[in-house]
Short mmCIF file of C-alpha atoms (C1' of nucleotides) in Angstrom, two decimals:
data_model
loop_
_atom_site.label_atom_id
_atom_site.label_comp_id
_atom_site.label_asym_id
_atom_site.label_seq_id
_atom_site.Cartn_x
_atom_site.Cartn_y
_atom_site.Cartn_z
CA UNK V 9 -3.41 -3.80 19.26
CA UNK V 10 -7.17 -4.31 20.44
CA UNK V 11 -9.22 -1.15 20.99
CA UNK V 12 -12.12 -0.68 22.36
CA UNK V 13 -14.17 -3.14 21.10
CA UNK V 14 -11.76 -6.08 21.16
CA UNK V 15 -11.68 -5.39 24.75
CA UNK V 16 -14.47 -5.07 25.56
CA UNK V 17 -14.92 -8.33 24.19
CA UNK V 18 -12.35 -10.28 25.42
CA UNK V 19 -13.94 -8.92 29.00
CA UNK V 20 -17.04 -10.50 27.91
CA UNK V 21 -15.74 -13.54 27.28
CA UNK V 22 -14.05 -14.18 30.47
CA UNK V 23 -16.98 -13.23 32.32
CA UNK V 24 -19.22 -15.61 30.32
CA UNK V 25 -19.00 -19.27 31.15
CA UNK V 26 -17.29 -20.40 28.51
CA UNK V 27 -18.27 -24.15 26.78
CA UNK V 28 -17.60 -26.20 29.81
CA UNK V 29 -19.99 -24.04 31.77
CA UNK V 30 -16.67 -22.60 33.63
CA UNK V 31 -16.18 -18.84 34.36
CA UNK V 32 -13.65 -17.27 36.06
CA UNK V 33 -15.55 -15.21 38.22
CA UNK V 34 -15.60 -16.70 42.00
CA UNK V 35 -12.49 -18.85 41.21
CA UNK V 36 -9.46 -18.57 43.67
CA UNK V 37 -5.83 -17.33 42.41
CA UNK V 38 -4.22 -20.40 43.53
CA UNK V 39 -0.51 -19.25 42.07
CA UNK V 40 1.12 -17.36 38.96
CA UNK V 41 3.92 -18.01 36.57
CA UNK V 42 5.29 -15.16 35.70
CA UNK V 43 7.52 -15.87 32.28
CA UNK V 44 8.58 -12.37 31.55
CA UNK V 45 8.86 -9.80 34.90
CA UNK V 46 8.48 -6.97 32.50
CA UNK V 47 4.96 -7.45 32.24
CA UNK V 48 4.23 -6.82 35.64
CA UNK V 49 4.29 -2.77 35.85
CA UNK V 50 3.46 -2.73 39.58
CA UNK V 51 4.47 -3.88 41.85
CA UNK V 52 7.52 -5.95 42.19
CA UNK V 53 7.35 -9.39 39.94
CA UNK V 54 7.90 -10.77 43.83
CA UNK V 55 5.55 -9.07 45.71
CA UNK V 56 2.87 -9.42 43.20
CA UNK V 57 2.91 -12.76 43.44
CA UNK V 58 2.57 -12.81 47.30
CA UNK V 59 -0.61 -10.45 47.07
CA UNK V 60 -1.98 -12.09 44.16
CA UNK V 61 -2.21 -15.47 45.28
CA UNK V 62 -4.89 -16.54 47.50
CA UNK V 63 -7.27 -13.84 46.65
CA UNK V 64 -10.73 -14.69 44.60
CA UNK V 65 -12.19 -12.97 41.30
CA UNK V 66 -14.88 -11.11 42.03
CA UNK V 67 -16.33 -9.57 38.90
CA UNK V 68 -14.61 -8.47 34.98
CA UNK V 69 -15.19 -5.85 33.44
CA UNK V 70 -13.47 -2.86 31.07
CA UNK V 71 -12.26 0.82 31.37
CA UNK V 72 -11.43 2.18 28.25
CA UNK V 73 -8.51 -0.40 27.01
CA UNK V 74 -7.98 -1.77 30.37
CA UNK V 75 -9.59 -5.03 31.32
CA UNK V 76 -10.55 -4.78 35.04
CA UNK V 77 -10.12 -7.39 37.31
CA UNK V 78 -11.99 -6.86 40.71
CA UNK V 79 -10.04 -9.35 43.11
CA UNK V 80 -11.23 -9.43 47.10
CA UNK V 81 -8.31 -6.89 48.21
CA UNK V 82 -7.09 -5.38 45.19
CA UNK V 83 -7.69 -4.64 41.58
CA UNK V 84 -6.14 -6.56 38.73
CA UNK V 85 -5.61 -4.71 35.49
CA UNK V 86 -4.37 -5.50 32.26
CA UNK V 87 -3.27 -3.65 29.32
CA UNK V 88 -3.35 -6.04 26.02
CA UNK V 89 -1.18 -3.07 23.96
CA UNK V 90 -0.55 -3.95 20.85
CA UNK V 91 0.10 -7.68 20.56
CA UNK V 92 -1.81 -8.90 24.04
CA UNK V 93 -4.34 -11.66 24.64
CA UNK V 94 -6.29 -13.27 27.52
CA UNK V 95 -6.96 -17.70 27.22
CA UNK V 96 -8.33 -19.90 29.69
CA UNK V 97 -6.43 -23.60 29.67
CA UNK V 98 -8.12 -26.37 31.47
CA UNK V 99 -6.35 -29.39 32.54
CA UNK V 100 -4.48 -29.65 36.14
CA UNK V 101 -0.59 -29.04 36.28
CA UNK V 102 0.08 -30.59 33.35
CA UNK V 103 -0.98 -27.09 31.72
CA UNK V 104 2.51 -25.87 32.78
CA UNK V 105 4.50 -28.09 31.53
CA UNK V 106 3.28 -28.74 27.75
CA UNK V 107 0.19 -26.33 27.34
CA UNK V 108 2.10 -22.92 27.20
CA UNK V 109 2.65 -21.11 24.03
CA UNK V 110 5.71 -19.30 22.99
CA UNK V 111 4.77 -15.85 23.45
CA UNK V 112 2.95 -16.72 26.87
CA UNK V 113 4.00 -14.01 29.56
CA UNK V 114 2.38 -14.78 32.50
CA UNK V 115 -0.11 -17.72 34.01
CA UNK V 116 -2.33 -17.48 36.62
CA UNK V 117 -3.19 -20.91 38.56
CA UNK V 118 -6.95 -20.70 39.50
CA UNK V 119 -8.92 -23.32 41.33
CA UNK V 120 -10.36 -25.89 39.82
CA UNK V 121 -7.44 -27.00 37.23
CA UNK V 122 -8.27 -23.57 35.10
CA UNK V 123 -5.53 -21.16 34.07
CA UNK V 124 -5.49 -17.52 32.74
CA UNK V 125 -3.51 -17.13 30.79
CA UNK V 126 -1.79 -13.48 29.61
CA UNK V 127 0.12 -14.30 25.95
CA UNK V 128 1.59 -11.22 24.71
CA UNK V 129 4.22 -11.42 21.55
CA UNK V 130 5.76 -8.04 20.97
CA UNK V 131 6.07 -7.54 25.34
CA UNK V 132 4.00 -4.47 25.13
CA UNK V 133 1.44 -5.34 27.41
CA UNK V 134 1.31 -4.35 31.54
CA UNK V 135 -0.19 -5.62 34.46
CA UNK V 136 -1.12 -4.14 37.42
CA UNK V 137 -2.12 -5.31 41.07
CA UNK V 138 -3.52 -1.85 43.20
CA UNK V 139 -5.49 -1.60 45.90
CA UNK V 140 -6.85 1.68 44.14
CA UNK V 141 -7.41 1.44 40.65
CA UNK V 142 -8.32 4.84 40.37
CA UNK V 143 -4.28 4.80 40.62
CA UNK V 144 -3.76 4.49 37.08
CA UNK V 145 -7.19 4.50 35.84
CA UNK V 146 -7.74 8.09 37.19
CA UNK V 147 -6.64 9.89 34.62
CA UNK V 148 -8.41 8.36 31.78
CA UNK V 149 -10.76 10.43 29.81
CA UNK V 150 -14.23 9.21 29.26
CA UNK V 151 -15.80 6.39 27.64
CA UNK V 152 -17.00 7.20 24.49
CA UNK V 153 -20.09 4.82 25.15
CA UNK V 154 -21.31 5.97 28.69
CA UNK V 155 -24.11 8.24 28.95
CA UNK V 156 -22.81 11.39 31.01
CA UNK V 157 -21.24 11.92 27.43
CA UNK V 158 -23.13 13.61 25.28
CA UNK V 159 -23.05 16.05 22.23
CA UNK V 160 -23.22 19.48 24.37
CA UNK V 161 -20.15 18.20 26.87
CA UNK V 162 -18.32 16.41 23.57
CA UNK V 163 -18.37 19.86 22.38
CA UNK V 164 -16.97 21.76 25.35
CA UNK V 165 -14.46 19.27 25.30
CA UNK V 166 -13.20 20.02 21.63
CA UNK V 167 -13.39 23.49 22.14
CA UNK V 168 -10.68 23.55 24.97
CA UNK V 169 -8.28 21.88 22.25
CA UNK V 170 -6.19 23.10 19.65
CA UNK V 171 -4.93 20.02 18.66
CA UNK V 172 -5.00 17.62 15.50
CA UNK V 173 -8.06 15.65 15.53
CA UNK V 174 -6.66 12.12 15.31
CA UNK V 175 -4.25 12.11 18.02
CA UNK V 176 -6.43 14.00 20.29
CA UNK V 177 -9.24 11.21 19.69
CA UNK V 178 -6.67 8.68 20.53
CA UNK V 179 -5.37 10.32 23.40
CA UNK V 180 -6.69 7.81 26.28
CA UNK V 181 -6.46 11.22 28.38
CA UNK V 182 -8.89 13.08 26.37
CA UNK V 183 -11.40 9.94 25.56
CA UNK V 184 -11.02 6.33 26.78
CA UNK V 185 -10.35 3.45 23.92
CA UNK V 186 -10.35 4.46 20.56
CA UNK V 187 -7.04 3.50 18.65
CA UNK V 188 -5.90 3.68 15.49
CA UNK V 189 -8.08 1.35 13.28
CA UNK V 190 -11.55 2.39 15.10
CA UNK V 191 -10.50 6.59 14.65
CA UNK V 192 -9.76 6.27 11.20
CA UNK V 193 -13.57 4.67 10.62
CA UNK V 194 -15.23 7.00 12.91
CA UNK V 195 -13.21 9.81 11.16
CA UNK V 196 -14.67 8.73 7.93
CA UNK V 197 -17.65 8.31 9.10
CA UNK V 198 -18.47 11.94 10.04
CA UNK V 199 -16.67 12.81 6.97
CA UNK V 200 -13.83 14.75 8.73
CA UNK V 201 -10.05 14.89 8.01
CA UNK V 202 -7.82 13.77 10.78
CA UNK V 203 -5.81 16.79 10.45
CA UNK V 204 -8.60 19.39 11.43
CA UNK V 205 -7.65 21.25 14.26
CA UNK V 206 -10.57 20.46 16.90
CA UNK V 207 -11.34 23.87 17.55
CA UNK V 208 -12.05 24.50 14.40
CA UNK V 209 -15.40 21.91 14.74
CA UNK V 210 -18.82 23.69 14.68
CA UNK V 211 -21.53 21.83 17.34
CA UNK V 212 -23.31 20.19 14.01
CA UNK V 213 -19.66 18.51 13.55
CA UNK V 214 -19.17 18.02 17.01
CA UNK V 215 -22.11 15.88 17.23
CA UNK V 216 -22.25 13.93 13.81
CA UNK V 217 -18.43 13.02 15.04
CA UNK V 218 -19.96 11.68 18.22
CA UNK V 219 -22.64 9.76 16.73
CA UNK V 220 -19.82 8.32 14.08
CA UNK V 221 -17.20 7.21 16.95
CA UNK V 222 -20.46 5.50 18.84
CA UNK V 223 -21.89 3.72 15.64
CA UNK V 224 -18.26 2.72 14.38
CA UNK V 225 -17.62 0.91 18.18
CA UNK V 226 -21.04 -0.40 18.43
CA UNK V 227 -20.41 -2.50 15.43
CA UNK V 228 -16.96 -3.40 16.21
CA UNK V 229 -18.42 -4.75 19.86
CA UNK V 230 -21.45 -6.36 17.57
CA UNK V 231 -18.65 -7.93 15.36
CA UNK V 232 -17.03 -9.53 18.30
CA UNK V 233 -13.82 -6.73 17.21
CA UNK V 234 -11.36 -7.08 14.27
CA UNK V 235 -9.06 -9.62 13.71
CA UNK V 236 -6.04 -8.84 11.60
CA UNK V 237 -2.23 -9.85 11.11
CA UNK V 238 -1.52 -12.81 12.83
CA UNK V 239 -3.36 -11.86 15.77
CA UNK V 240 -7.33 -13.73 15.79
CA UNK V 241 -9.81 -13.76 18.21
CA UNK V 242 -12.91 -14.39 16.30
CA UNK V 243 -14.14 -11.01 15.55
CA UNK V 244 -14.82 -10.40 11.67
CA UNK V 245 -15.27 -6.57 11.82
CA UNK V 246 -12.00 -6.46 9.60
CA UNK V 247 -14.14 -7.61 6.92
CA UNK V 248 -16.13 -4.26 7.30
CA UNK V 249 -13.68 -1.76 7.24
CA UNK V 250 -14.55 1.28 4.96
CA UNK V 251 -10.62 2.90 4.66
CA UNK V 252 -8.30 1.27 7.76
CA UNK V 253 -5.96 -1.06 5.25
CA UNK V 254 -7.59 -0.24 1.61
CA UNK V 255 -4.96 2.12 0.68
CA UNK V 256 -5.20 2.30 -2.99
CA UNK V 257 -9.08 1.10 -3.23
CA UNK V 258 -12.36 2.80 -3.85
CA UNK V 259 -14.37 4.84 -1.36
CA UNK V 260 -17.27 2.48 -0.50
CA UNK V 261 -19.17 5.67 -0.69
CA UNK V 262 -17.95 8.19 -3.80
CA UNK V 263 -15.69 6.26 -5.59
CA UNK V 264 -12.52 7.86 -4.88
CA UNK V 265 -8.99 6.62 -4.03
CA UNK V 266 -8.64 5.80 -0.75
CA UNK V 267 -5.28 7.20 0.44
CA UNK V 268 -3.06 6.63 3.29
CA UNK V 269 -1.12 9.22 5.18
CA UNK V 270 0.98 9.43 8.49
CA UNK V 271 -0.88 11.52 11.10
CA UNK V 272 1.24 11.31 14.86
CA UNK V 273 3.58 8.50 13.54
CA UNK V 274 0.37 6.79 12.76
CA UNK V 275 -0.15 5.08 9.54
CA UNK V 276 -3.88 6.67 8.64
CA UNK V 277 -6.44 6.39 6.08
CA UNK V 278 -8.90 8.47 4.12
CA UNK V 279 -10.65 9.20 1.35
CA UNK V 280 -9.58 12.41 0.37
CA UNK V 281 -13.25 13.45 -1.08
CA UNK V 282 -15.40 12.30 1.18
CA UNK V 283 -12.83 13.95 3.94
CA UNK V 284 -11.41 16.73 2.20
CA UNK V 285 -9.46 19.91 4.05
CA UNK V 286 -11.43 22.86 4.07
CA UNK V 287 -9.15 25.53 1.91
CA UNK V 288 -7.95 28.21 3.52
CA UNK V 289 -10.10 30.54 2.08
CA UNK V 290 -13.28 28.99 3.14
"C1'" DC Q 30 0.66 23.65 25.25
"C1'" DA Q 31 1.26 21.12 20.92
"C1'" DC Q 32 4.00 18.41 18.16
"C1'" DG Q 33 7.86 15.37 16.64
"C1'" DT Q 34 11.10 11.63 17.84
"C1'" DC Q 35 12.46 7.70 20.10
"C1'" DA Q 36 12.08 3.65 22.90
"C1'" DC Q 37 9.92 -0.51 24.17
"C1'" DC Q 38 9.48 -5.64 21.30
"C1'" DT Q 39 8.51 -9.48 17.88
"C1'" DG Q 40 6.70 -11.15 13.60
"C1'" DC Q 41 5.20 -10.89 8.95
"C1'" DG Q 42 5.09 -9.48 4.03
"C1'" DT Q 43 7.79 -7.58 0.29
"C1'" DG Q 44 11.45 -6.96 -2.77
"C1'" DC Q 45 16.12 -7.79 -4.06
"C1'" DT M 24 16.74 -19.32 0.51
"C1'" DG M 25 18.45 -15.38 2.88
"C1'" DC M 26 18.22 -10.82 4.31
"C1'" DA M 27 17.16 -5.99 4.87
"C1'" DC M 28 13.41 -3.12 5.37
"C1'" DG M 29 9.03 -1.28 6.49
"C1'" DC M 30 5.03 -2.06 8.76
"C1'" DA M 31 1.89 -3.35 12.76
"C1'" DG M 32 -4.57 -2.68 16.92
"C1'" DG M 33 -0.24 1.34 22.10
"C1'" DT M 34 1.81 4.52 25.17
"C1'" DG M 35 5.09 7.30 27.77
"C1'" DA M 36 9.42 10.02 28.15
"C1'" DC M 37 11.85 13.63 26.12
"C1'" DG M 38 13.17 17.66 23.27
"C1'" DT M 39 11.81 21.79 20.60
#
DNA sequence: CACGTCACCTGCGTGC
DNA sequence: TGCACGCAGGTGACGT
């Protein structure tokens, strides 16, 4: 589910104070609940709760789709998937008892009467506790935001690929956080058909995709993200979408009818002017 | 290496 | 109303 932007910020948001002037940076992890063991990728449900409790939150931040937890001895992180959220509850031990909701997977008791809470309805989501992050963060590809990339190394990067250029943009490997919603604006934004084969991108391309992925996540973090389905967290950039969902409307720019397609099992949208295929003669 | 398929899960909208 | 079906912001393991 959230991408990029609605990571980045629900990790704003929990290192904010929030209305009550709480944040949950410096707070102690006093116990957890965990409600469903599968969420806990490493290590064991048991001995993650041994290492976990008793240590303090240092700082929150994001890598790609992963929210990053900096604890005193290890590293939290969390993937939200497809259907995950992050709350905080307030209210002593009573929290436990009546506060949790349905889908809520696992709760962390901080100090203070505070809870985190990780909710998570389709059981997608994973948390890890490592004393290197670098463990599973390591292979990630880089942030499409951070300054050591730039147009000339974006370029090198497509050139090594022959690949499809929507699943290679989503491929956390190659880049870190776009998803399916955010590709399919940035895609239409530089005017390029997911189906291109990367290789086949000239440097002008290269770097009018680059500017398109950057704008397109800029204004999803300045929208607070998207909220769609039954899934809300305040963000309105859903409201703003130029193709993801408007199969069967007009291009906000030409006109045309938007159309939707399946690109790597992904449901994925277009407008078939504005991103037309190059013929095979051209 | 690149691509397709399936698995992991639950909930919602649609059409019969 | 009930029910089957397709769809959903993600990712990794396989097979070809």
């Amino acid at each position: 589910m959230p991408e990029l932007p609605e990571v980045e910020t629900i990790a704003r948001a929990l290192r904010q104070e929030n209305r009550r002037g709480f944040s949950i940076t410096g707070s102690e992890i006093e116990d957890v609940s965990i409600l469903w063991e599968r969420s806990i990728a490493i290590p064991s449900a048991v001995e993650f709760k041994q290492r976990v409790c008793g240590q303090h939150i240092r700082e929150v931040g994001r890598r790609g789709k992963y929210i990053v937890v900096t604890l005193t001895q290890d590293t939290l992180l969390i993937h939200l998937r497809m259907s995950g959220d992050l709350r905080i509850e307030q209210g002593g031990a009573d929290v436990l008892k009546n506060g949790l909701h349905k889908h809520d997977r696992v709760a962390f008791t901080l100090s203070g009467g505070n809870y985190l809470i990780f909710e998570d309805a389709r059981k997608f989501g994973r948390l890890w506790l490592l004393a290197d992050p670098q463990e599973e963060l390591g292979t990630l590809g880089p942030e499409p935001l951070g300054e050591e990339l730039d147009a000339l190394r974006f370029y090198a990067m497509l050139q090594g690929k022959k690949r499809q250029l929507k699943p290679l943009l989503m491929d956390q490997h190659f880049l870190a956080g776009m998803g399916n919603i955010y590709t399919d604006e940035a895609l239409f934004k530089a005017r390029l058909h997911p189906l291109l084969n990367a290789v086949d991108l000239n440097a002008e391309q290269t770097a009018s995709l680059l500017r398109a992925i950057r704008e397109t996540l800029q204004e999803g973090i300045a929208r607070n993200g998207s909220s769609i389905d039954w899934v809300y967290r305040g963000g309105d950039f859903q409201n703003h979408f130029a193709v993801y969902g408007r199969t069967g409307e007009a291009c906000p720019v030409c006109g045309a009818t938007i159309e939707r397609l399946v690109v790597g099992q992904r449901g994925t949208h277009i407008c078939p002017q504005c991103q037309a295929l190059p013929s095979r003669d051209e």
